[in-house]
Amino acid sequence: MARLVVAFAASAALCAHGAARAETPRAAVEGELTGDLRAAIARAVGESDKPISSRFEARRRAREAAENAIAVLRSEGYYAYEVEPDVGEAEPPAAVVKVTPGPRFTIAEPTIEWVATPPSPEVQASGEAVMGLATGQPGRAADVIGAEGRIVAAAQKRGYADVAPVPRQVIVDHADKTVRPTFRIDSGPLVRLNGMEVIGGERTKRPWLNQMAPWRPGEVYDPEDVGELERRLLDTGVYDSVTVSLAPPERTTPEGLRPVVVSLVDRAPRTIELGASYSTSEGVGADARWTRYNTFGRADTLSIAVRASDIDSRLVAEATLPHWRRAQQTLKSAAAIYDVKTDAYDETGFGVRADVQRRFFKTSYITLGGSLDYSETAEKQTKLLTPLGRDLWTAAVLAAASLDRSDDPLDPKRGWRLEVRAEPTYITGDDSLAYLKVQTQGSIYMPFGPRARTVLAARGKVGAMIGGSVPEVPASRRFYAGGGGSVRGYAYQAIGPRLADNTPQGGASVLEASFEVRQRIGQRWGVVAFIDGGAVGDRQFPAGDDFSAGVGLGVRYDLGFGPIRADIAIPLDKREGDAAFQIYLSIGQSF
């Protein structure tokens, strides 16, 4: 496995080196140019891996380069340019484009002309506000086009669904070196919404679908409402495709209302999923899941899952009711039988749980729930090192919040994430104890360079138990650290206090931190250097001697939807029983 990681890294480096050596500019760019303008022209001219074979080929490339340079100059506001294609005298011949950009033209007197019936004064004012063009700024074509798009979007947002631009008028005045844009916009009529017209989705009850609309008949059209309805239906996971669109103008009712057309394609009513896994620290595992969709006609999901592995084996039945009682609110309930065998403890039992998850915005959630478990736990005592069996009933309440402001769930390059959990817990049976378990985890992603090919990523986690201590809290409820999703370089549960026979004890507090430098190489490959650190303590905050760290390197290969990763890490605080290194294979970045 270690050879595989090295081979991945070597292949990525060779691919990147070979690509850089083979490609050369299609034509040389000459002239007094600013750095940004020269770079933009060079990108437009492009590169080639084929050498020039004749002067005819060189002239052809020079003419193409001149056309590309002119397009860049005009788009950047340089209209008094001089561009000359040429061929060098040396052998082999070289394509050359000589560029004199001239002065940069500036914006002057940008105006909006509303054709046909103008919209309300409020909409006209919003168009002026979002146009974003100021007299004297560079006359870039992209800025002019972007301004037109913002004007149209502002009118749509305020109910003018059919707004459309009429060909704009842009006067380029060489006398005073200005660009005068006039945006001509046809707003169309103000649109008010009716109910939904549903096509397909025969297994879903229509009254439930009607409750999903985030508007009431008669309200003014807002494109965000149409998009939100599509998100709500896609979030259920019971449809292969969802399309939501405003009906055409001719479908307007006598009351002046426009329906919204919803097209649904049901996914197969049942699916079976099979999976397998292997880890050097967690052993072999196999999974199977049977799922049935839309049993009750309200986008519900019922599933039965079986997992068998060296560490964790369980049978779980789960029911999910999306948009329960109100939109963006999901009820999940489950019952499970489980058998867990780890180095720290063995636990057999059954339990039930239920929680309600409320979505705010696109990627923010609040969860409230509860669980009840009966378990038989065998864990070693600190002094005797003999298994201590406890039969316990455990009741817990969950309150959690999650915010995700990153740009990609599997390969984030910018943004941040934050999760907070609090679990008041009461244990009864052979022992009685009430305590509060709290933990929070956050990560941040900072890109460098215009294409974000270098990303600095950092993660932190803090957790503690209030009112509970070791060994009062059962081993299965304590904090642990170590492994692929925690501190790499160490086995699962390997960080923190251990008994005299090297059995992980777990703790009442946890602290973790990770730092990664992610570098993209070529189109698909990437490499990562990382350092992870963590501590598990038997008090409410870990002490310095509880801390362990690991360092390593990784390789990434982009599959299109996300990267596959291979990491190799070594422990910096190696203790008895720790391996010299650990290898991790998975999909997605480590955090």
Coordinates of C-alpha atoms in Angstrom, one line a residue:
M1 CA 0.0 0.0 0.0
A2 CA 2.9 2.4 0.8
R3 CA 4.3 1.7 -2.7
L4 CA 0.9 2.7 -4.2
V5 CA 1.0 6.1 -2.5
V6 CA 4.5 6.7 -3.7
A7 CA 3.5 5.7 -7.2
F8 CA 0.6 8.1 -7.2
A9 CA 2.9 11.0 -6.2
A10 CA 5.5 10.1 -8.8
S11 CA 2.9 9.8 -11.5
A12 CA 1.4 13.2 -10.7
A13 CA 4.9 14.9 -10.6
L14 CA 5.9 13.3 -14.0
C15 CA 2.6 14.3 -15.6
A16 CA 2.9 17.9 -14.4
H17 CA 6.6 18.1 -15.5
G18 CA 5.9 16.6 -18.9
A19 CA 3.0 19.0 -19.6
A20 CA 5.1 22.0 -18.6
R21 CA 8.0 21.0 -20.9
A22 CA 5.9 20.2 -24.0
E23 CA 3.7 23.3 -24.3
T24 CA 5.0 26.6 -25.7
P25 CA 3.1 29.8 -26.6
R26 CA 1.5 29.8 -30.1
A27 CA 3.0 33.3 -30.7
A28 CA 5.3 35.7 -28.9
V29 CA 3.6 38.9 -27.6
E30 CA 5.7 42.1 -27.9
G31 CA 5.0 45.6 -26.9
E32 CA 4.8 47.9 -23.9
L33 CA 2.0 46.3 -21.9
T34 CA 1.0 46.1 -18.2
G35 CA 1.5 42.8 -16.6
D36 CA -2.2 41.9 -16.3
L37 CA -2.9 42.9 -20.0
R38 CA 0.1 40.9 -21.2
A39 CA -1.0 37.9 -19.2
A40 CA -4.6 38.2 -20.6
I41 CA -3.3 38.4 -24.2
A42 CA -1.0 35.4 -23.6
R43 CA -3.8 33.3 -22.3
A44 CA -6.0 34.2 -25.3
V45 CA -3.2 33.4 -27.7
G46 CA -2.8 30.0 -26.0
E47 CA -0.1 27.3 -26.2
S48 CA 0.8 24.5 -28.5
D49 CA 2.8 21.3 -28.2
K50 CA 3.6 21.2 -31.9
P51 CA 6.6 23.2 -33.2
I52 CA 6.2 25.5 -36.2
S53 CA 7.2 23.7 -39.4
S54 CA 7.2 26.5 -42.0
R55 CA 6.9 30.3 -42.5
F56 CA 3.4 29.8 -43.8
E57 CA 2.4 28.1 -40.5
A58 CA 4.1 30.9 -38.6
R59 CA 2.1 33.6 -40.5
R60 CA -1.1 31.7 -39.9
R61 CA -0.4 31.5 -36.1
A62 CA 0.6 35.2 -36.0
R63 CA -2.7 36.3 -37.7
E64 CA -4.7 34.1 -35.3
A65 CA -2.8 35.6 -32.3
A66 CA -3.5 39.1 -33.6
E67 CA -7.2 38.4 -33.8
N68 CA -7.2 37.1 -30.2
A69 CA -5.1 40.1 -29.0
I70 CA -7.7 42.5 -30.5
A71 CA -10.5 40.7 -28.8
V72 CA -8.8 41.1 -25.5
L73 CA -7.9 44.7 -26.0
R74 CA -11.5 45.6 -26.9
S75 CA -12.9 43.7 -24.0
E76 CA -10.5 45.6 -21.7
G77 CA -11.4 49.1 -23.0
Y78 CA -8.5 49.6 -25.4
Y79 CA -10.1 50.8 -28.7
A80 CA -7.3 52.9 -30.1
Y81 CA -5.0 49.9 -30.5
E82 CA -2.4 48.9 -33.1
V83 CA -1.8 45.2 -33.6
E84 CA 0.6 43.8 -36.2
P85 CA 1.1 40.1 -36.9
D86 CA 4.7 39.2 -37.9
V87 CA 7.2 36.4 -38.5
G88 CA 10.6 36.4 -37.0
E89 CA 13.7 36.1 -39.3
A90 CA 15.4 33.4 -37.3
E91 CA 15.1 29.7 -38.1
P92 CA 12.9 27.9 -37.3
P93 CA 10.5 30.8 -37.9
A94 CA 8.6 32.2 -35.0
A95 CA 5.1 33.7 -34.9
V96 CA 5.1 37.2 -33.3
V97 CA 2.3 39.7 -32.5
K98 CA 3.3 43.3 -31.9
V99 CA 0.8 45.2 -29.7
T100 CA 0.4 48.9 -28.9
P101 CA -2.6 49.2 -26.7
G102 CA -3.1 53.0 -26.8
P103 CA -5.1 54.8 -24.2
R104 CA -7.8 53.1 -22.2
F105 CA -11.3 54.3 -22.8
T106 CA -13.5 55.1 -19.8
I107 CA -17.2 54.9 -19.1
A108 CA -19.3 58.0 -19.5
E109 CA -23.0 58.7 -18.8
P110 CA -24.4 55.1 -18.5
T111 CA -28.2 55.2 -18.8
I112 CA -31.2 52.8 -18.7
E113 CA -34.0 53.2 -21.2
W114 CA -37.2 51.3 -20.4
V115 CA -39.0 50.4 -23.6
A116 CA -42.7 49.7 -23.9
T117 CA -44.5 50.1 -20.5
P118 CA -41.9 51.0 -17.8
P119 CA -42.0 49.2 -14.5
S120 CA -42.8 50.8 -11.2
P121 CA -40.6 53.6 -9.9
E122 CA -39.2 51.3 -7.3
V123 CA -37.9 48.8 -9.9
Q124 CA -36.5 51.6 -12.0
A125 CA -34.6 52.9 -9.0
S126 CA -33.3 49.4 -8.2
G127 CA -32.0 49.1 -11.7
E128 CA -30.0 52.3 -11.3
A129 CA -28.7 51.2 -7.9
V130 CA -27.4 47.8 -9.1
M131 CA -26.0 48.9 -12.5
G132 CA -22.6 49.4 -10.9
L133 CA -21.1 51.6 -13.6
A134 CA -19.5 54.9 -12.7
T135 CA -18.3 57.7 -15.0
G136 CA -14.5 57.5 -15.3
Q137 CA -14.0 53.8 -14.7
P138 CA -12.4 51.6 -17.4
G139 CA -14.7 50.7 -20.3
R140 CA -14.4 47.0 -19.9
A141 CA -16.9 44.9 -22.0
A142 CA -17.4 42.5 -19.1
D143 CA -18.5 45.3 -16.8
V144 CA -21.0 46.6 -19.4
I145 CA -22.5 43.1 -19.9
G146 CA -22.5 42.4 -16.2
A147 CA -24.4 45.7 -15.5
E148 CA -27.1 44.6 -18.0
G149 CA -27.5 41.3 -16.2
R150 CA -27.8 42.9 -12.8
I151 CA -30.5 45.3 -14.1
V152 CA -32.5 42.4 -15.5
A153 CA -32.1 40.4 -12.2
A154 CA -33.2 43.3 -10.1
A155 CA -36.5 43.6 -12.1
Q156 CA -37.0 39.8 -12.0
K157 CA -36.5 39.8 -8.2
R158 CA -39.3 42.4 -7.9
G159 CA -41.9 40.4 -9.9
Y160 CA -41.2 41.2 -13.5
A161 CA -40.6 37.6 -14.6
D162 CA -40.6 38.3 -18.4
V163 CA -38.1 41.1 -18.3
A164 CA -35.6 40.9 -21.2
P165 CA -32.9 43.2 -22.6
V166 CA -33.4 44.7 -26.0
P167 CA -30.1 45.1 -28.0
R168 CA -28.1 47.7 -26.1
Q169 CA -26.5 50.8 -27.6
V170 CA -22.8 51.4 -26.9
I171 CA -21.1 54.4 -28.4
V172 CA -17.3 54.3 -28.5
D173 CA -16.2 57.9 -28.9
H174 CA -12.6 58.2 -30.1
A175 CA -12.6 62.0 -29.7
D176 CA -12.9 62.0 -25.9
K177 CA -11.9 58.3 -25.4
T178 CA -15.2 57.3 -23.8
V179 CA -17.6 54.4 -23.8
R180 CA -21.3 55.4 -23.5
P181 CA -23.6 52.5 -22.8
T182 CA -27.4 52.8 -23.0
F183 CA -29.2 49.7 -21.7
R184 CA -32.6 49.1 -23.3
I185 CA -34.8 46.9 -21.1
D186 CA -38.4 45.6 -21.7
S187 CA -39.7 44.8 -18.2
G188 CA -43.0 43.2 -19.3
P189 CA -46.0 43.0 -16.9
L190 CA -45.9 42.5 -13.1
V191 CA -46.5 38.7 -12.5
R192 CA -48.5 37.3 -9.6
L193 CA -48.3 33.6 -8.8
N194 CA -51.1 31.0 -8.8
G195 CA -50.8 27.4 -7.5
M196 CA -48.8 24.5 -8.9
E197 CA -49.5 22.3 -11.9
V198 CA -47.8 18.9 -11.3
I199 CA -46.6 16.6 -14.1
G200 CA -45.5 13.1 -13.1
G201 CA -44.8 12.1 -9.5
E202 CA -47.8 9.8 -9.4
R203 CA -46.7 8.2 -6.1
T204 CA -46.8 11.5 -4.3
K205 CA -50.1 12.8 -2.8
R206 CA -51.1 16.2 -4.3
P207 CA -52.2 17.8 -1.0
W208 CA -48.7 17.2 0.4
L209 CA -47.1 18.7 -2.7
N210 CA -49.2 21.8 -2.5
Q211 CA -48.0 22.4 1.0
M212 CA -44.4 22.7 -0.3
A213 CA -45.0 26.0 -2.2
P214 CA -43.2 28.9 -0.4
W215 CA -45.8 31.4 -1.7
R216 CA -49.5 31.9 -1.5
P217 CA -51.7 32.5 -4.6
G218 CA -51.7 36.1 -5.5
E219 CA -48.2 36.9 -4.2
V220 CA -45.8 38.7 -6.5
Y221 CA -43.4 36.4 -8.4
D222 CA -39.9 36.0 -6.8
P223 CA -37.4 33.7 -8.6
E224 CA -36.0 32.7 -5.2
D225 CA -39.4 31.1 -4.3
V226 CA -39.3 29.0 -7.5
G227 CA -35.8 27.9 -6.7
E228 CA -36.6 27.1 -3.1
L229 CA -39.5 24.8 -4.2
E230 CA -37.1 22.9 -6.4
R231 CA -34.6 22.6 -3.6
R232 CA -37.3 21.3 -1.2
L233 CA -38.4 18.6 -3.5
L234 CA -34.8 17.6 -4.4
D235 CA -33.9 17.4 -0.7
T236 CA -36.4 14.5 -0.2
G237 CA -34.2 12.2 -2.3
V238 CA -37.2 10.3 -3.8
Y239 CA -37.2 11.8 -7.3
D240 CA -34.8 11.1 -10.1
S241 CA -35.4 14.6 -11.5
V242 CA -37.2 17.8 -10.4
T243 CA -38.0 20.7 -12.7
V244 CA -39.8 23.8 -11.5
S245 CA -40.6 26.7 -13.9
L246 CA -43.1 29.5 -14.4
A247 CA -45.8 28.8 -16.9
P248 CA -45.7 30.9 -20.1
P249 CA -47.6 34.2 -20.3
E250 CA -50.5 32.7 -22.3
R251 CA -51.3 30.5 -19.3
T252 CA -52.3 33.5 -17.2
T253 CA -55.7 33.0 -15.5
P254 CA -58.5 35.6 -15.9
E255 CA -57.6 36.8 -12.4
G256 CA -54.1 37.7 -13.7
L257 CA -52.3 34.8 -12.0
R258 CA -49.6 32.5 -13.5
P259 CA -49.2 28.9 -12.4
V260 CA -45.9 27.2 -11.6
V261 CA -45.3 24.0 -13.5
V262 CA -43.6 21.2 -11.5
S263 CA -42.3 18.2 -13.4
L264 CA -41.4 15.1 -11.3
V265 CA -39.8 11.8 -12.3
D266 CA -40.0 9.2 -9.5
R267 CA -37.0 7.1 -8.7
A268 CA -37.3 3.4 -8.5
P269 CA -39.6 2.4 -5.6
R270 CA -36.9 0.2 -4.1
T271 CA -33.2 0.0 -4.1
I272 CA -30.5 -2.3 -2.7
E273 CA -27.0 -1.1 -1.9
L274 CA -24.0 -3.2 -1.1
G275 CA -20.6 -2.0 0.2
A276 CA -17.3 -3.2 1.6
S277 CA -14.5 -1.6 3.4
Y278 CA -11.0 -2.3 4.7
S279 CA -8.7 -0.5 7.1
T280 CA -5.4 -1.5 8.6
S281 CA -6.7 -0.3 12.0
E282 CA -10.4 -1.1 11.8
G283 CA -10.4 -4.4 9.8
V284 CA -12.8 -5.7 7.2
G285 CA -16.4 -4.6 6.9
A286 CA -19.5 -5.3 4.7
D287 CA -22.7 -3.3 4.3
A288 CA -26.1 -3.9 2.8
R289 CA -29.1 -1.5 2.7
W290 CA -32.7 -2.0 1.4
T291 CA -34.6 1.2 0.9
R292 CA -38.2 1.9 -0.1
Y293 CA -39.3 5.3 -1.3
N294 CA -42.6 7.2 -1.0
T295 CA -44.5 4.4 0.8
F296 CA -47.0 6.9 2.3
G297 CA -47.1 9.3 -0.6
R298 CA -45.3 12.2 1.1
A299 CA -41.8 11.7 -0.1
D300 CA -40.9 9.4 2.8
T301 CA -38.0 6.9 3.0
L302 CA -38.0 3.6 4.8
S303 CA -34.7 1.6 5.0
I304 CA -33.2 -1.5 6.7
A305 CA -29.4 -1.6 6.9
V306 CA -27.1 -4.4 8.0
R307 CA -23.4 -3.9 8.8
A308 CA -20.9 -6.6 9.7
S309 CA -17.3 -5.7 10.6
D310 CA -14.5 -6.5 13.1
I311 CA -15.4 -3.5 15.2
D312 CA -19.0 -2.5 14.6
S313 CA -21.9 -4.8 13.6
R314 CA -25.5 -3.7 13.7
L315 CA -29.0 -4.0 12.2
V316 CA -30.8 -0.7 11.8
A317 CA -34.4 0.2 10.6
E318 CA -34.9 3.9 9.8
A319 CA -37.8 6.1 8.7
T320 CA -37.4 9.6 7.3
L321 CA -40.3 12.1 6.8
P322 CA -39.0 15.2 5.0
H323 CA -40.9 18.5 5.4
W324 CA -42.6 17.1 8.5
R325 CA -45.4 19.4 9.8
R326 CA -43.7 22.3 8.0
A327 CA -41.4 22.8 5.1
Q328 CA -37.6 22.4 5.6
Q329 CA -38.1 20.2 8.7
T330 CA -37.3 16.5 8.6
L331 CA -38.3 13.9 11.1
K332 CA -36.0 10.8 11.4
S333 CA -36.6 7.8 13.6
A334 CA -34.6 4.6 13.9
A335 CA -34.3 1.4 15.9
A336 CA -31.0 -0.6 16.1
I337 CA -29.4 -3.8 17.5
Y338 CA -25.7 -3.5 17.7
D339 CA -22.5 -5.4 18.8
V340 CA -19.4 -3.3 19.1
K341 CA -15.9 -4.7 19.9
T342 CA -13.0 -2.2 20.2
D343 CA -9.7 -2.2 22.0
A344 CA -11.3 0.0 24.7
Y345 CA -14.6 -1.8 25.3
D346 CA -17.2 -4.4 24.1
E347 CA -20.9 -3.3 24.0
T348 CA -24.0 -5.2 22.9
G349 CA -27.5 -3.7 23.0
F350 CA -30.4 -2.1 21.3
G351 CA -31.8 1.4 21.1
V352 CA -34.3 3.8 19.5
R353 CA -33.9 7.4 18.6
A354 CA -35.8 10.2 16.9
D355 CA -34.8 13.7 15.9
V356 CA -36.2 16.7 14.0
Q357 CA -33.8 18.6 11.8
R358 CA -34.7 22.2 10.7
R359 CA -32.9 23.7 7.7
F360 CA -32.2 27.4 7.6
F361 CA -30.8 28.9 4.4
K362 CA -29.2 26.4 2.0
T363 CA -26.6 24.6 4.2
S364 CA -27.5 25.5 7.9
Y365 CA -29.3 23.1 10.2
I366 CA -30.6 22.8 13.8
T367 CA -31.3 19.4 15.2
L368 CA -33.3 18.4 18.3
G369 CA -33.8 14.8 19.3
G370 CA -33.6 12.1 21.9
S371 CA -32.5 8.5 22.2
L372 CA -33.0 5.5 24.6
D373 CA -30.6 2.6 24.7
Y374 CA -30.1 -0.6 26.7
S375 CA -26.6 -2.0 26.7
E376 CA -24.4 -4.6 28.2
T377 CA -20.9 -3.1 28.4
A378 CA -17.6 -4.8 29.2
E379 CA -14.7 -2.5 30.0
K380 CA -11.5 -2.9 31.9
Q381 CA -10.9 -1.4 35.3
T382 CA -8.0 0.9 35.9
K383 CA -6.3 -1.2 38.6
L384 CA -7.5 -4.8 38.2
L385 CA -7.3 -4.9 34.3
T386 CA -10.2 -7.3 34.4
P387 CA -13.4 -6.8 32.4
L388 CA -16.1 -4.9 34.3
G389 CA -19.6 -5.7 33.0
R390 CA -22.4 -3.1 33.4
D391 CA -26.0 -3.4 32.3
L392 CA -27.3 0.2 31.7
W393 CA -30.2 2.1 30.4
T394 CA -29.1 5.4 28.8
A395 CA -31.5 8.3 27.9
A396 CA -30.0 11.3 26.0
V397 CA -31.3 14.5 24.5
L398 CA -29.5 16.0 21.5
A399 CA -29.3 19.6 20.5
A400 CA -27.0 20.4 17.5
A401 CA -26.4 23.1 15.0
S402 CA -24.4 23.0 11.7
L403 CA -23.4 25.8 9.4
D404 CA -21.6 25.1 6.2
R405 CA -20.3 28.2 4.2
S406 CA -17.7 26.3 2.1
D407 CA -17.9 26.1 -1.6
D408 CA -17.9 22.3 -2.0
P409 CA -18.9 19.4 0.3
L410 CA -16.1 17.0 -0.9
D411 CA -13.4 19.3 -2.0
P412 CA -13.7 22.7 -0.3
K413 CA -11.3 25.5 -1.4
R414 CA -12.8 28.5 0.4
G415 CA -15.2 29.3 3.2
W416 CA -15.7 27.7 6.6
R417 CA -17.8 25.1 8.5
L418 CA -19.0 25.0 12.1
E419 CA -20.8 22.3 14.2
V420 CA -21.9 22.4 17.8
R421 CA -23.5 19.5 19.8
A422 CA -24.8 19.3 23.3
E423 CA -26.1 15.9 24.8
P424 CA -27.7 15.9 28.3
T425 CA -27.5 12.3 29.3
Y426 CA -28.9 10.2 32.2
I427 CA -27.7 6.6 32.9
T428 CA -29.4 4.2 35.2
G429 CA -29.2 0.4 35.9
D430 CA -26.0 -0.9 37.6
D431 CA -25.0 2.7 38.0
S432 CA -26.8 6.1 38.0
L433 CA -25.3 9.3 36.6
A434 CA -26.4 12.5 34.9
Y435 CA -23.9 14.5 32.9
L436 CA -23.7 16.9 29.9
K437 CA -21.5 16.1 26.9
V438 CA -20.6 19.1 24.7
Q439 CA -18.4 19.3 21.6
T440 CA -17.8 21.7 18.8
Q441 CA -15.8 21.4 15.6
G442 CA -14.9 24.0 13.0
S443 CA -12.8 24.2 9.8
I444 CA -11.6 27.0 7.5
Y445 CA -10.3 27.0 3.9
M446 CA -8.1 29.7 2.5
P447 CA -7.2 29.7 -1.3
F448 CA -4.1 31.3 -2.7
G449 CA -3.6 32.4 -6.3
P450 CA -6.3 33.4 -8.9
R451 CA -7.3 29.7 -9.6
A452 CA -7.1 28.6 -6.0
R453 CA -4.6 25.8 -6.9
T454 CA -3.1 26.1 -3.4
V455 CA -5.4 25.8 -0.4
L456 CA -4.5 26.1 3.3
A457 CA -7.0 24.2 5.4
A458 CA -7.3 24.1 9.2
R459 CA -9.6 22.2 11.6
G460 CA -10.2 22.3 15.3
K461 CA -12.3 20.2 17.7
V462 CA -13.0 20.7 21.4
G463 CA -15.2 18.4 23.6
A464 CA -15.9 18.0 27.3
M465 CA -18.2 16.2 29.8
I466 CA -19.7 18.3 32.6
G467 CA -20.7 16.3 35.6
G468 CA -19.2 13.1 34.4
S469 CA -15.8 11.6 34.8
V470 CA -13.8 8.4 34.1
P471 CA -14.7 5.7 35.0
E472 CA -18.3 6.9 35.9
V473 CA -19.1 7.5 32.2
P474 CA -19.4 4.2 30.3
A475 CA -16.5 3.6 27.9
S476 CA -18.7 3.7 24.9
R477 CA -19.8 7.3 25.8
R478 CA -16.3 8.7 26.4
F479 CA -14.1 10.7 24.0
Y480 CA -11.5 9.1 21.8
A481 CA -9.0 10.3 19.2
G482 CA -6.9 8.7 16.5
G483 CA -7.6 7.5 13.0
G484 CA -8.4 8.8 9.5
G485 CA -11.1 11.3 10.6
S486 CA -9.2 12.4 13.7
V487 CA -5.4 12.3 14.2
R488 CA -3.7 10.5 11.4
G489 CA -0.6 8.4 12.2
Y490 CA -2.4 6.6 15.0
A491 CA -4.8 3.7 15.1
Y492 CA -8.5 4.1 16.0
Q493 CA -8.9 5.2 19.7
A494 CA -5.1 5.1 20.1
I495 CA -4.6 8.6 21.5
G496 CA -5.1 9.4 25.2
P497 CA -4.9 7.5 28.5
R498 CA -4.2 3.8 28.4
L499 CA -4.3 1.1 31.0
A500 CA -1.2 -0.8 32.0
D501 CA -1.9 -3.5 29.3
N502 CA -2.1 -0.7 26.6
T503 CA -6.0 -0.7 26.4
P504 CA -7.3 2.7 25.4
Q505 CA -9.2 4.2 28.4
G506 CA -11.0 7.1 26.7
G507 CA -11.5 10.4 28.4
A508 CA -13.8 13.1 29.6
S509 CA -12.4 15.7 27.3
V510 CA -10.9 15.9 23.8
L511 CA -8.9 18.5 21.8
E512 CA -7.9 18.1 18.1
A513 CA -6.3 20.3 15.5
S514 CA -5.3 19.7 11.9
F515 CA -3.5 21.8 9.3
E516 CA -3.1 20.9 5.6
V517 CA -1.5 22.5 2.6
R518 CA -3.3 21.2 -0.6
Q519 CA -1.6 21.8 -3.9
R520 CA -3.3 21.0 -7.3
I521 CA -1.0 19.6 -10.0
G522 CA -2.3 19.5 -13.5
Q523 CA -6.0 18.9 -14.2
R524 CA -6.6 15.8 -11.9
W525 CA -3.8 15.3 -9.5
G526 CA -3.0 17.0 -6.2
V527 CA -0.7 16.5 -3.2
V528 CA -1.2 17.3 0.4
A529 CA 1.2 17.8 3.4
F530 CA -0.4 17.7 6.8
I531 CA 0.1 17.7 10.5
D532 CA -2.6 16.5 13.0
G533 CA -2.6 16.8 16.8
G534 CA -4.9 15.7 19.5
A535 CA -5.3 15.0 23.2
V536 CA -7.8 13.0 25.3
G537 CA -7.8 13.8 29.0
D538 CA -9.5 12.3 32.1
R539 CA -10.4 15.7 33.3
Q540 CA -12.6 18.5 31.7
F541 CA -9.6 19.8 29.7
P542 CA -6.6 17.7 28.5
A543 CA -3.2 18.3 30.0
G544 CA 0.0 18.8 28.1
D545 CA 1.2 15.2 28.5
D546 CA -2.0 13.9 26.9
F547 CA -1.1 15.5 23.6
S548 CA 0.1 13.4 20.5
A549 CA 0.8 14.5 16.9
G550 CA 1.3 12.9 13.5
V551 CA 2.6 14.2 10.2
G552 CA 2.3 12.9 6.7
L553 CA 1.8 13.3 3.0
G554 CA -1.1 12.5 0.7
V555 CA -2.1 12.2 -2.9
R556 CA -5.4 13.3 -4.4
Y557 CA -7.0 12.3 -7.8
D558 CA -10.1 14.2 -8.9
L559 CA -12.9 12.0 -9.9
G560 CA -15.1 14.9 -11.2
F561 CA -17.5 14.9 -8.3
G562 CA -14.7 14.9 -5.7
P563 CA -11.2 13.6 -5.0
I564 CA -10.1 10.1 -4.0
R565 CA -7.4 10.4 -1.3
A566 CA -4.5 8.3 -0.2
D567 CA -2.7 9.4 3.0
I568 CA 0.3 8.0 4.8
A569 CA 1.2 9.3 8.2
I570 CA 3.7 8.6 11.0
P571 CA 3.2 9.2 14.7
L572 CA 5.5 11.7 16.4
D573 CA 4.7 10.4 19.9
K574 CA 5.0 6.7 19.2
R575 CA 4.1 4.5 22.2
E576 CA 4.1 0.8 22.8
G577 CA 1.6 -0.9 20.4
D578 CA 1.6 2.0 17.9
A579 CA 2.5 1.1 14.3
A580 CA 5.4 2.8 12.5
F581 CA 2.9 4.4 10.0
Q582 CA -0.8 4.3 9.1
I583 CA -2.4 4.4 5.6
Y584 CA -5.8 5.9 4.8
L585 CA -7.8 5.6 1.6
S586 CA -11.2 7.3 1.1
I587 CA -13.2 9.6 -1.0
G588 CA -13.3 13.4 -0.3
Q589 CA -10.8 15.5 1.5
S590 CA -10.0 14.5 5.1
F591 CA -12.1 17.5 6.4

